[in-house]
Short mmCIF file of C-alpha atoms (C1' of nucleotides) in Angstrom, two decimals:
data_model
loop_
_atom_site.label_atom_id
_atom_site.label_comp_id
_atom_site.label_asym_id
_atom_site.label_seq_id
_atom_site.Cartn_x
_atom_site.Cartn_y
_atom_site.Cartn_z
CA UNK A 254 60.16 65.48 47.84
CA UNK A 255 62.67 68.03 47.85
CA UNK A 256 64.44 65.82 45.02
CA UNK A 257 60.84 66.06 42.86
CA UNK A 258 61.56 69.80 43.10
CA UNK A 259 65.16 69.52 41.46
CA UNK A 260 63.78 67.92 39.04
CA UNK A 261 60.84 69.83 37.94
CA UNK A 262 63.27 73.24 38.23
CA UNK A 263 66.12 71.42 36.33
CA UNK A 264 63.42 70.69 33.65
CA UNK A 265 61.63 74.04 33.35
CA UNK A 266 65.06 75.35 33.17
CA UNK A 267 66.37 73.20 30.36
CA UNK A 268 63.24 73.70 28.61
CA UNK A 269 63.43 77.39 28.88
CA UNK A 270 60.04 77.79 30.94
CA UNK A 271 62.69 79.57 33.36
CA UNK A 272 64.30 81.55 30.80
CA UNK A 273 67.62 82.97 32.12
CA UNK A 274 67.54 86.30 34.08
CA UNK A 275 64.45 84.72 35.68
CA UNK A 276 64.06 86.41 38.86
CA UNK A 277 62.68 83.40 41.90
CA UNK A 278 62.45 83.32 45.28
CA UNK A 279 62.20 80.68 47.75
CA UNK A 280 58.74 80.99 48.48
CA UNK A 281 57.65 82.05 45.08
CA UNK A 282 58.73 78.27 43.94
CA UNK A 283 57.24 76.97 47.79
CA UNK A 284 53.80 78.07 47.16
CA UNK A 285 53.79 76.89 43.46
CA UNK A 286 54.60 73.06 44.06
CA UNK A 287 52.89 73.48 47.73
CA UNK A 288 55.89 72.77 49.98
CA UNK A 289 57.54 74.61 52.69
CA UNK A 290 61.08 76.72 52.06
CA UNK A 291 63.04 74.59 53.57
CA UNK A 292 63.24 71.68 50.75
CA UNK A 293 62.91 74.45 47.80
CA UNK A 294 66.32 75.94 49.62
CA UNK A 295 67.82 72.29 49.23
CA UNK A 296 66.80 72.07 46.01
CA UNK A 297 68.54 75.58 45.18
CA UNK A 298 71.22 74.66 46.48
CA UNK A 299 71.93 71.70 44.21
CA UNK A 300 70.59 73.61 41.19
CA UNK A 301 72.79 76.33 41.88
CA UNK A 302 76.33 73.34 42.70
CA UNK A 303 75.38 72.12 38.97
CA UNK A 304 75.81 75.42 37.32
CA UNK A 305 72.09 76.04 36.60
CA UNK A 306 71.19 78.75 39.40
CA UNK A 307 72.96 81.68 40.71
CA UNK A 308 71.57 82.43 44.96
CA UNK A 309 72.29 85.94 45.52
CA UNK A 310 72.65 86.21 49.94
CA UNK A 311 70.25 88.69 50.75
CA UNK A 312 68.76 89.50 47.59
CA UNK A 313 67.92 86.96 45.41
CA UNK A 314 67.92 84.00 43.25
CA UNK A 315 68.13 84.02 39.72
CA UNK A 316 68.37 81.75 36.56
CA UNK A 317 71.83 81.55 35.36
CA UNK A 318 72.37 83.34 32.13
CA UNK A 319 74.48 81.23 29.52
CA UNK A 320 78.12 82.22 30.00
CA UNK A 321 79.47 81.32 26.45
CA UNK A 322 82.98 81.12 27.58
CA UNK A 323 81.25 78.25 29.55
CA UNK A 324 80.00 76.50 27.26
CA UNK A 325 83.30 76.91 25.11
CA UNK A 326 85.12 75.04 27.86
CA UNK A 327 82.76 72.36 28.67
CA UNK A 328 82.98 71.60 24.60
CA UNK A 329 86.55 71.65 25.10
CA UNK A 330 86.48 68.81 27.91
CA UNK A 331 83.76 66.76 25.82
CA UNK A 332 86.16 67.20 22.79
CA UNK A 333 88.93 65.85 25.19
CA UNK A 334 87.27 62.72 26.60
CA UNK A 335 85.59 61.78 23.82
CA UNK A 336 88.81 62.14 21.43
CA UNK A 337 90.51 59.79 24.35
CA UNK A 338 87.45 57.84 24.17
CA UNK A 339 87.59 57.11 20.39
CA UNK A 340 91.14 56.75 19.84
CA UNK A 341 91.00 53.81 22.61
CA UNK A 342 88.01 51.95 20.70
CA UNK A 343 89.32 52.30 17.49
CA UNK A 344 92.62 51.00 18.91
CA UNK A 345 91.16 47.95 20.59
CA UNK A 346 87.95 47.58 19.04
CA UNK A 347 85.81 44.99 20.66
CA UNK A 348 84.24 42.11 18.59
CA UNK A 349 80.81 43.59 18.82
CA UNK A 350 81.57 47.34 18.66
CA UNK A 351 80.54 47.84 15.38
CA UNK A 352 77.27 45.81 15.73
CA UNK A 353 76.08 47.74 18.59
CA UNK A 354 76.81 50.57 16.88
CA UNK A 355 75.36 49.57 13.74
CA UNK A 356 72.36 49.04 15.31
CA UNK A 357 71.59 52.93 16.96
CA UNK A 358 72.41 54.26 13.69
CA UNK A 359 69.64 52.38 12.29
CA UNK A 360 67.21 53.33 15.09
CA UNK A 361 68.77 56.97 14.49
CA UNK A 362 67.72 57.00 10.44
CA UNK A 363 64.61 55.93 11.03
CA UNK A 364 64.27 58.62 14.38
CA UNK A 365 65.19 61.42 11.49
CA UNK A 366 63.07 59.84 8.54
CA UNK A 367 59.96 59.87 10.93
CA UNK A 368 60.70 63.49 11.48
CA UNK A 369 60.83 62.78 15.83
CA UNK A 370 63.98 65.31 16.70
CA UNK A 371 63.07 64.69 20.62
CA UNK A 372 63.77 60.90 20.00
CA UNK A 373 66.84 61.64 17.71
CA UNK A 374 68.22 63.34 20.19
CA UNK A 375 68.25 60.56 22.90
CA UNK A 376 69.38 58.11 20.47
CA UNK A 377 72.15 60.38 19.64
CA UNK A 378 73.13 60.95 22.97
CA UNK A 379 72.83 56.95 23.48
CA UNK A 380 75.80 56.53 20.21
CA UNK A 381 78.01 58.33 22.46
CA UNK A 382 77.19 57.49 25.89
CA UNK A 383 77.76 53.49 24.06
CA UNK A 384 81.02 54.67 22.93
CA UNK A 385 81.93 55.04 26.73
CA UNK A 386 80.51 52.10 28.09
CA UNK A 387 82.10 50.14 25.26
CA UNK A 388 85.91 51.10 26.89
CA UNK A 389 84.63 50.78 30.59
CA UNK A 390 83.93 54.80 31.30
CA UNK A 391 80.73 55.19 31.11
CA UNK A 392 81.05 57.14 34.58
CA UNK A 393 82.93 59.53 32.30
CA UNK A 394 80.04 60.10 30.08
CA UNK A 395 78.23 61.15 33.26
CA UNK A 396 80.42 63.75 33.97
CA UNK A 397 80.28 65.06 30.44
CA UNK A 398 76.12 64.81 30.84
CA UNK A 399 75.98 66.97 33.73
CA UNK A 400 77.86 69.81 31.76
CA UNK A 401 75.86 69.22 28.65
CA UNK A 402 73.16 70.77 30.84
CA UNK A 403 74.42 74.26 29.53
CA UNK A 404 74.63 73.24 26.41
CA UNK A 405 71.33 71.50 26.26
CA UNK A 406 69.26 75.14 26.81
CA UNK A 407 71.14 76.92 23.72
CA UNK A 408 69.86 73.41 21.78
CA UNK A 409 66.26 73.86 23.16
CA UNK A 410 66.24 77.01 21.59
CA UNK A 411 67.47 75.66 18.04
CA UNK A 412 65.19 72.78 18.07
CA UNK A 413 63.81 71.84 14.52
CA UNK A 414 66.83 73.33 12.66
CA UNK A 415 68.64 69.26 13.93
CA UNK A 416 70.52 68.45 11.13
CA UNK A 417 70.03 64.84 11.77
CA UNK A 418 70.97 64.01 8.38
CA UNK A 419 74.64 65.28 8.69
CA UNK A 420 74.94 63.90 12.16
CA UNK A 421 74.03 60.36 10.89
CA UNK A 422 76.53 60.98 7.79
CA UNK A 423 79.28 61.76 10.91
CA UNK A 424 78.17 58.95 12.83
CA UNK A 425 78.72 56.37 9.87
CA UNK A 426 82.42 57.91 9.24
CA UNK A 427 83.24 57.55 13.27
CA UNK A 428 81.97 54.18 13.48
CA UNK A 429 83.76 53.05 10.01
CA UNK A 430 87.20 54.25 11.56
CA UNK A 431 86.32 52.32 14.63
CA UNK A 432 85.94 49.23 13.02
CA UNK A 433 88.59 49.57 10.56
CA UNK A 434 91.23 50.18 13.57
CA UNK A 435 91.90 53.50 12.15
CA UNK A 436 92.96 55.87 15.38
CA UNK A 437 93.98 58.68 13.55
CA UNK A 438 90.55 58.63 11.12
CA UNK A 439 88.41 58.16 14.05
CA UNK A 440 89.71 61.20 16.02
CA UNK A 441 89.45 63.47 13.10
CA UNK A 442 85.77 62.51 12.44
CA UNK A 443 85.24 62.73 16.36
CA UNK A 444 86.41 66.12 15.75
CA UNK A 445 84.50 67.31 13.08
CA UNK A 446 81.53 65.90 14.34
CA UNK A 447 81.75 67.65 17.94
CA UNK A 448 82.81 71.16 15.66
CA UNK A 449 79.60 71.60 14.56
CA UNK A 450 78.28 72.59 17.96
CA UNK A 451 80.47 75.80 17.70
CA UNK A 452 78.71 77.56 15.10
CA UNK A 453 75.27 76.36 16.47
CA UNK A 454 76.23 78.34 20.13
CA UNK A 455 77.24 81.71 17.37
CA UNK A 456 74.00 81.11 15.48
CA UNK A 457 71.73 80.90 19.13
CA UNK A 458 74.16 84.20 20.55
CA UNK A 459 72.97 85.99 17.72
CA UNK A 460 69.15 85.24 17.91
CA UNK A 461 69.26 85.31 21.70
CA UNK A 462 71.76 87.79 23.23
CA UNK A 463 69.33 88.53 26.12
CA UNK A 464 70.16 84.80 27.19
CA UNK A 465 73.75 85.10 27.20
CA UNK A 466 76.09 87.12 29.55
CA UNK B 130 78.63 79.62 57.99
CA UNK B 131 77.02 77.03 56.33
CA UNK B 132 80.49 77.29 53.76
CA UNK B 133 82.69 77.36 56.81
CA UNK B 134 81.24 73.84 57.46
CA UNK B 135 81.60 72.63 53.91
CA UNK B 136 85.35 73.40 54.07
CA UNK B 137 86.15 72.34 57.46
CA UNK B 138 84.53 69.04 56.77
CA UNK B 139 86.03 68.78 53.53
CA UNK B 140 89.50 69.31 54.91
CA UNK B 141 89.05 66.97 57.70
CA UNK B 142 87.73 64.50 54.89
CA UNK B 143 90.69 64.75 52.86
CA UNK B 144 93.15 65.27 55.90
CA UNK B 145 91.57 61.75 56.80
CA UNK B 146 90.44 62.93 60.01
CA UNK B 147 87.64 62.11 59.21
CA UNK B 148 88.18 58.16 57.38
CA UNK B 149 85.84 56.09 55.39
CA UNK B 150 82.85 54.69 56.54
CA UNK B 151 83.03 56.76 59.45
CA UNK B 152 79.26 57.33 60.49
CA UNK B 153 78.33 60.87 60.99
CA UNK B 154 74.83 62.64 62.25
CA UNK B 155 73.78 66.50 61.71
CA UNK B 156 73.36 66.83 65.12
CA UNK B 157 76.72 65.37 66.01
CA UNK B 158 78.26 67.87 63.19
CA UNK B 159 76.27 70.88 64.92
CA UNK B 160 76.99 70.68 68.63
CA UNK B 161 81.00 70.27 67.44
CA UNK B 162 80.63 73.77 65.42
CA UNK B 163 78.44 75.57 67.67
CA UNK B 164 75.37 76.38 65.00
CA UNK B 165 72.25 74.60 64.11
CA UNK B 166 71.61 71.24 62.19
CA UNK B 167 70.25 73.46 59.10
CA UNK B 168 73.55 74.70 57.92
CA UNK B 169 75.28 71.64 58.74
CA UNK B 170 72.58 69.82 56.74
CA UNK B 171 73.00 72.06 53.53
CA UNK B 172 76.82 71.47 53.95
CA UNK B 173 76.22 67.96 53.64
CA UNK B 174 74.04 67.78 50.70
CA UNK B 175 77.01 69.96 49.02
CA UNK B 176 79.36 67.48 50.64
CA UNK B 177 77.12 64.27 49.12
CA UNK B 178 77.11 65.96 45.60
CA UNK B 179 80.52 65.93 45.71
CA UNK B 180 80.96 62.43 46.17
CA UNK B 181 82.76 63.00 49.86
CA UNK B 182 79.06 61.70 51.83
CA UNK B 183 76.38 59.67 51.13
CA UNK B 184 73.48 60.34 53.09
CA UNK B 185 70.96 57.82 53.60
CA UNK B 186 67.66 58.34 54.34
CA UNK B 187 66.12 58.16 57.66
CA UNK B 188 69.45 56.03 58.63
CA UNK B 189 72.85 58.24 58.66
CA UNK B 190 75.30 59.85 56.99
CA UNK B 191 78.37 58.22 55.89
CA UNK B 192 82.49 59.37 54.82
CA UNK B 193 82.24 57.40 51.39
CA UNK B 194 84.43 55.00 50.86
CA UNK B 195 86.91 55.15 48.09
CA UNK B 196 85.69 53.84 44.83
CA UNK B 197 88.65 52.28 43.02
CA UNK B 198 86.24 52.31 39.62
CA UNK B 199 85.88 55.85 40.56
CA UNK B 200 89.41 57.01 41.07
CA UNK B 201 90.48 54.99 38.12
CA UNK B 202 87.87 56.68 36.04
CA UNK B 203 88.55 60.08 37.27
CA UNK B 204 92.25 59.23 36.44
CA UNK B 205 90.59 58.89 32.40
CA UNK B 206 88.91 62.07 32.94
CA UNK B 207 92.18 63.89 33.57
CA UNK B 208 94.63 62.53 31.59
CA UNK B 209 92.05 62.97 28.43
CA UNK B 210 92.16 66.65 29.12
CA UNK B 211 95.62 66.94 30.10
CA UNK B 212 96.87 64.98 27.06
CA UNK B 213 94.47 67.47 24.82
CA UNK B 214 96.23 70.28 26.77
CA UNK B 215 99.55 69.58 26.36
CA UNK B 216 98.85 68.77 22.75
CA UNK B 217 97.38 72.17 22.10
CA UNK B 218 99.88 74.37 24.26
CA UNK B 219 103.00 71.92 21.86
CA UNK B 220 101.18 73.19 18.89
CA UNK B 221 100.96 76.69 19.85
CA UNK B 222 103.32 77.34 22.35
CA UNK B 223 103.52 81.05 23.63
CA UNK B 224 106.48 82.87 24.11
CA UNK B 225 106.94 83.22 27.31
CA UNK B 226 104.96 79.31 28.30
CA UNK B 227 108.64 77.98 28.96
CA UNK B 228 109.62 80.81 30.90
CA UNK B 229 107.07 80.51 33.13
CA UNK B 230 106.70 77.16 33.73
CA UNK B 231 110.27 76.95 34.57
CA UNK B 232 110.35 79.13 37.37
CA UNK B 233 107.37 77.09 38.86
CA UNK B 234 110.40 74.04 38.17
CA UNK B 235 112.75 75.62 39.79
CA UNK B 236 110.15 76.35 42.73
CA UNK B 237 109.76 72.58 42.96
CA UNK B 238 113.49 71.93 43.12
CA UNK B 239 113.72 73.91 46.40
CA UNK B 240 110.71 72.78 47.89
CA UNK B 241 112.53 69.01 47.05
CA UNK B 242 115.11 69.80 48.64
CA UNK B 243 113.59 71.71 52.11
CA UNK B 244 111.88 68.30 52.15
CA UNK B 245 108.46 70.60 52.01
CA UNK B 246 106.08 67.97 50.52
CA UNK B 247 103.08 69.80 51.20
CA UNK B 248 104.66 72.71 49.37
CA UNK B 249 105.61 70.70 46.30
CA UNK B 250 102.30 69.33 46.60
CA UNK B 251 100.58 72.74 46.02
CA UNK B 252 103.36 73.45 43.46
CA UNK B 253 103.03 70.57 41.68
CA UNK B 254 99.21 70.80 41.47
CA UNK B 255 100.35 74.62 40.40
CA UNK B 256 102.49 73.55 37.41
CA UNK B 257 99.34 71.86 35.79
CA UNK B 258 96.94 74.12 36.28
CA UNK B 259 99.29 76.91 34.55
CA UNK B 260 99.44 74.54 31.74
CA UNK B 261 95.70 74.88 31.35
CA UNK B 262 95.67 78.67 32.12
CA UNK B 263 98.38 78.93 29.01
CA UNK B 264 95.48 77.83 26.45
CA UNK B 265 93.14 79.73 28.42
CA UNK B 266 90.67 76.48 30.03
CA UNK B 267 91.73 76.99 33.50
CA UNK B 268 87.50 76.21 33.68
CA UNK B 269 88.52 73.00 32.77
CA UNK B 270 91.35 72.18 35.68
CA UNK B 271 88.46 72.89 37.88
CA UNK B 272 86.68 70.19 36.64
CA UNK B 273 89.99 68.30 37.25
CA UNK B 274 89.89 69.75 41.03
CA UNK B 275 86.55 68.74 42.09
CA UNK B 276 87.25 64.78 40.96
CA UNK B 277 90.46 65.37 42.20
CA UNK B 278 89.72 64.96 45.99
CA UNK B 279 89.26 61.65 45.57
CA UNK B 280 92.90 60.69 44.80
CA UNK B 281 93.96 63.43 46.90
CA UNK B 282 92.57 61.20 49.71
CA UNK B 283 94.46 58.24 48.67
CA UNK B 284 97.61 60.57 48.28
CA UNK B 285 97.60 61.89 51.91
CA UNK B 286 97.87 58.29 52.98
CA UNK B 287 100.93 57.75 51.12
CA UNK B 288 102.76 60.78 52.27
CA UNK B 289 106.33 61.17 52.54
CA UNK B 290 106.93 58.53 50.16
CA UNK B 291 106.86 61.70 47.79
CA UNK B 292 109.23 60.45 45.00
CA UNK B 293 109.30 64.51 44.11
CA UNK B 294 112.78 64.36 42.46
CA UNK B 295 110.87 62.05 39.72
CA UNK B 296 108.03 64.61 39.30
CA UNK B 297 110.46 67.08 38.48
CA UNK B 298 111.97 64.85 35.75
CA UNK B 299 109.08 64.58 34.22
CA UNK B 300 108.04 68.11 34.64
CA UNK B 301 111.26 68.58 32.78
CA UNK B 302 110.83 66.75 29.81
CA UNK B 303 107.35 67.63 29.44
CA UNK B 304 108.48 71.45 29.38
CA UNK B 305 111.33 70.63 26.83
CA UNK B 306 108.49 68.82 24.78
CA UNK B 307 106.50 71.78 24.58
CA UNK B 308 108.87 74.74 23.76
CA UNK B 309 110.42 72.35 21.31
CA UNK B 310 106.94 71.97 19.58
CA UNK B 311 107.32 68.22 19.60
CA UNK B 312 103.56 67.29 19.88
CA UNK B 313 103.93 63.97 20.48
CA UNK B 314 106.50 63.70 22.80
CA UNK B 315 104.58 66.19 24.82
CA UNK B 316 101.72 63.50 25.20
CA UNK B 317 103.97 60.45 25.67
CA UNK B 318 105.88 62.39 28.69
CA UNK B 319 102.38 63.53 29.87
CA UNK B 320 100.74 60.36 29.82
CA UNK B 321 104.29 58.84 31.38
CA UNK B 322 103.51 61.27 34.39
CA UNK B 323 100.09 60.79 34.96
CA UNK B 324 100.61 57.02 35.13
CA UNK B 325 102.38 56.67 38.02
CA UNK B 326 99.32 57.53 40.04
CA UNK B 327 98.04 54.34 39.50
CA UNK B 328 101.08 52.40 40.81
CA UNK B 329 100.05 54.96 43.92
CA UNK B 330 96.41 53.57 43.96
CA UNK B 331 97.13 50.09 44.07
CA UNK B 332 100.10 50.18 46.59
CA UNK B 333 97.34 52.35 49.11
CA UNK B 334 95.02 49.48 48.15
CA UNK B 335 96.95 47.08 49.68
CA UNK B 336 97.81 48.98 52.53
CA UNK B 337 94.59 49.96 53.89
CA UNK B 338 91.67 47.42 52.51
CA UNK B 339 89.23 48.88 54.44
CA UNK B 340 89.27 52.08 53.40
CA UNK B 341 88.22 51.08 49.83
CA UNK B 342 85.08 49.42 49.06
"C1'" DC C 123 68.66 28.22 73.95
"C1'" DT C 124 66.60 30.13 69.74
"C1'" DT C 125 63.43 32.97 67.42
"C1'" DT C 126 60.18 36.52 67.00
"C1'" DT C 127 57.96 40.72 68.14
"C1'" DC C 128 57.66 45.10 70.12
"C1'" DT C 129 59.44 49.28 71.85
"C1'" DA C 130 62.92 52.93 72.71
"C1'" DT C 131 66.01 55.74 70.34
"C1'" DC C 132 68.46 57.58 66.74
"C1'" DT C 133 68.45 59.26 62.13
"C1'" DT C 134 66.99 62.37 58.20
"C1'" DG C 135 63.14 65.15 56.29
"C1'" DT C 136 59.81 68.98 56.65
"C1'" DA C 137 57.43 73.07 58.45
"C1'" DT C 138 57.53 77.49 60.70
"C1'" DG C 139 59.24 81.63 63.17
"C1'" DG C 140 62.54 85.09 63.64
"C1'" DT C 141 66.87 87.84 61.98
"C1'" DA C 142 69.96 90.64 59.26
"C1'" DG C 143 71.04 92.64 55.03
"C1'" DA C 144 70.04 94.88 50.41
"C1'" DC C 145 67.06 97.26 47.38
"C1'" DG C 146 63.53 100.68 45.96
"C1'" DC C 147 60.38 104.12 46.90
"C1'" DT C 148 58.83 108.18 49.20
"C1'" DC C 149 59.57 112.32 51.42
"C1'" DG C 150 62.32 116.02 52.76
"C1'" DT C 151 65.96 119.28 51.78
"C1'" DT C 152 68.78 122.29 48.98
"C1'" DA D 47 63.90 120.72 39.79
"C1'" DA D 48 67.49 117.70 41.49
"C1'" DC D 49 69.57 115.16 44.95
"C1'" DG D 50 69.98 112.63 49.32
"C1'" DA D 51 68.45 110.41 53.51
"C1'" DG D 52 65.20 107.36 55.79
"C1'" DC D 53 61.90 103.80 55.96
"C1'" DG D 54 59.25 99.83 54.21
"C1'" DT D 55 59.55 95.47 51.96
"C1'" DC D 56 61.59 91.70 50.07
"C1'" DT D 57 65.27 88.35 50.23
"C1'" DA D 58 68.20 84.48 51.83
"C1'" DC D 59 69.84 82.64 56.19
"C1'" DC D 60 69.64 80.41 60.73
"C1'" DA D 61 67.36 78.31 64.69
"C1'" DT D 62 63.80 75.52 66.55
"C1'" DA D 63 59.99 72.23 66.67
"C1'" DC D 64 57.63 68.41 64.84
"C1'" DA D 65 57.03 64.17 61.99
"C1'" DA D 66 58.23 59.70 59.97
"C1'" DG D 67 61.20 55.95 58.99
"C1'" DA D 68 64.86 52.56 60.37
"C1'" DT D 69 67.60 50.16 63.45
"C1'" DA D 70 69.08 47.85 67.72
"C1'" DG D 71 68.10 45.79 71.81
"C1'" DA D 72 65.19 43.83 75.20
"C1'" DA D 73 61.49 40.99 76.35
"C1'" DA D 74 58.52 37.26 75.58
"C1'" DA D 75 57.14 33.00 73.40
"C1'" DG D 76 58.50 28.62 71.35
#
DNA sequence: CTTTTCTATCTTGTATGGTAGACGCTCGTT
DNA sequence: AACGAGCGTCTACCATACAAGATAGAAAAG
């Protein structure tokens, strides 16, 4: 039960409920999902491991605020892995790479033509979590998933302005360099496509500096 | 005092005092440090996170075995970001990068030679962390730290067979590579590096079966 | 002798009480 | 009026007690 908790913090956080600077408290968070201290603590404890809370001895426990410079490094380790990632398929791409593929981007035109951003998203997280399991690593993309946590609140806040159009367009170019065994073609759309997040975390600083630290 | 346990057991875990699939209680942890089953219990669900434990419910906690899948993967991890590291700090190397890195070289020689490994050993994981403090991600060799323990596991069981004088080779030419510029030859002799740990894996492997699931 | 069932014991999980430290407010002093 | 000291209150932290599940071994039945 103390698990249920992690998750229903994790998800209030994400989805800016808890907006950072949030001030909680142990048994503020008890009394509200009716459990004692003791598994809320737990539960603090992991949110705080992953990056997400910041337990203050003696005083308190807060939301974290966004650190950009933390979010500029976790895009730099996505950029890494997934540049390592891409340069691997599109050097041994399997038979049924492209298929695969193929297929999400289908599922992800007809996400943005029905207008459903929350489904878009998944499916675009799917095209690259594939892109790992299609080398053997999709451990990796795990890793990369629990830092996209940070990440994920600054794109709560943006939601609506997806530029799923674009994002297809990218996804097409990746997957064409993939196919065609083109290393060098496939890294620089990899590139461009994860660049785009940069000016989205400048656009959400500027509307939200209260957020950031 | 709850941290005191997390890095005692984590030192005995890596130390392989503590060896995998060695069963361990809260109350067996508690009564050895002298404090209740509460801190001990938090240290072990920042333990479990970490991939060191795996507690299981109602039953026990366990020293997780090594995960070959999981070291190998973790061995992706890194040398995507230390490839994109070296590749950055060749592009844009600063002026004093070679300076500095080859004092930490000459470091290593003497260490070598006083047949310190564990000093090398702390150089050596020195010398790449500088690399990623030169482009300003040292965030990022955290990352690498945490994932780290694993293969630092497999590493203290193959102590002594420290072929250090290599290391320093290739420290050599990867330095050269940089303050040259020469991008590419950075990566080769970083990837060249980086792949001798897994000559290292499967040799430990061999040697002890059972500590490997 | 084999198989099954039940119980004793060990484990983690949860709840609650008490402790020490840090902050903020009030009251006193200058 | 301005500043400082003291006290109340809130916090995370630790210890203890209780509860529930899971296993191992003994005992009983076949």
């Amino acid at each position: 039960m103390a698990l249920r908790v992690v998750g229903a913090l994790r998800d209030d956080i994400v989805t800016m409920t808890l907006r950072p600077g949030d001030v909680i408290s142990e048994s503020d968070i008890a009394g509200r999902y009716g459990v004692s201290r003791q598994p809320v603590r737990e539960a603090f404890i992991r949110l705080a491991q992953q990056g997400l809370l910041m337990i203050r001895p003696k005083r308190a426990t807060v939301v974290k605020k966004i650190s950009p410079e933390g979010v500029r490094q976790s895009r730099f380790i996505r950029e890494s892995i997934e540049v390592e990632i891409i340069r691997r398929l599109a050097g041994h791409p399997g038979a049924d790479a492209g298929a695969v593929l193929g297929e999400l981007i289908v599922e992800q035109e007809a996400a943005s033509n029905a207008n459903d951003s929350r489904r878009f998203h998944t499916l675009d997280e799917l095209f690259h979590r594939t892109l790992a399991r299609l080398i053997g690593v999709e451990y990796a993309w795990q890793l990369i998933d629990d830092h996209k946590m940070q990440l994920d609140r600054v794109r709560y806040l943006t939601l609506g302005s997806s530029s799923s159009k674009l994002a297809i367009s990218e996804h097409k170019t990746i997957v064409a360099a993939v196919t065609a065994g083109d290393v060098a073609g496939a890294e620089a759309a990899m590139r461009a496509h994860l660049a785009r997040a940069e000016v989205l975390l400048s656009q959400t600083i500027a509307a939200h500096p209260d957020y950031f630290e």
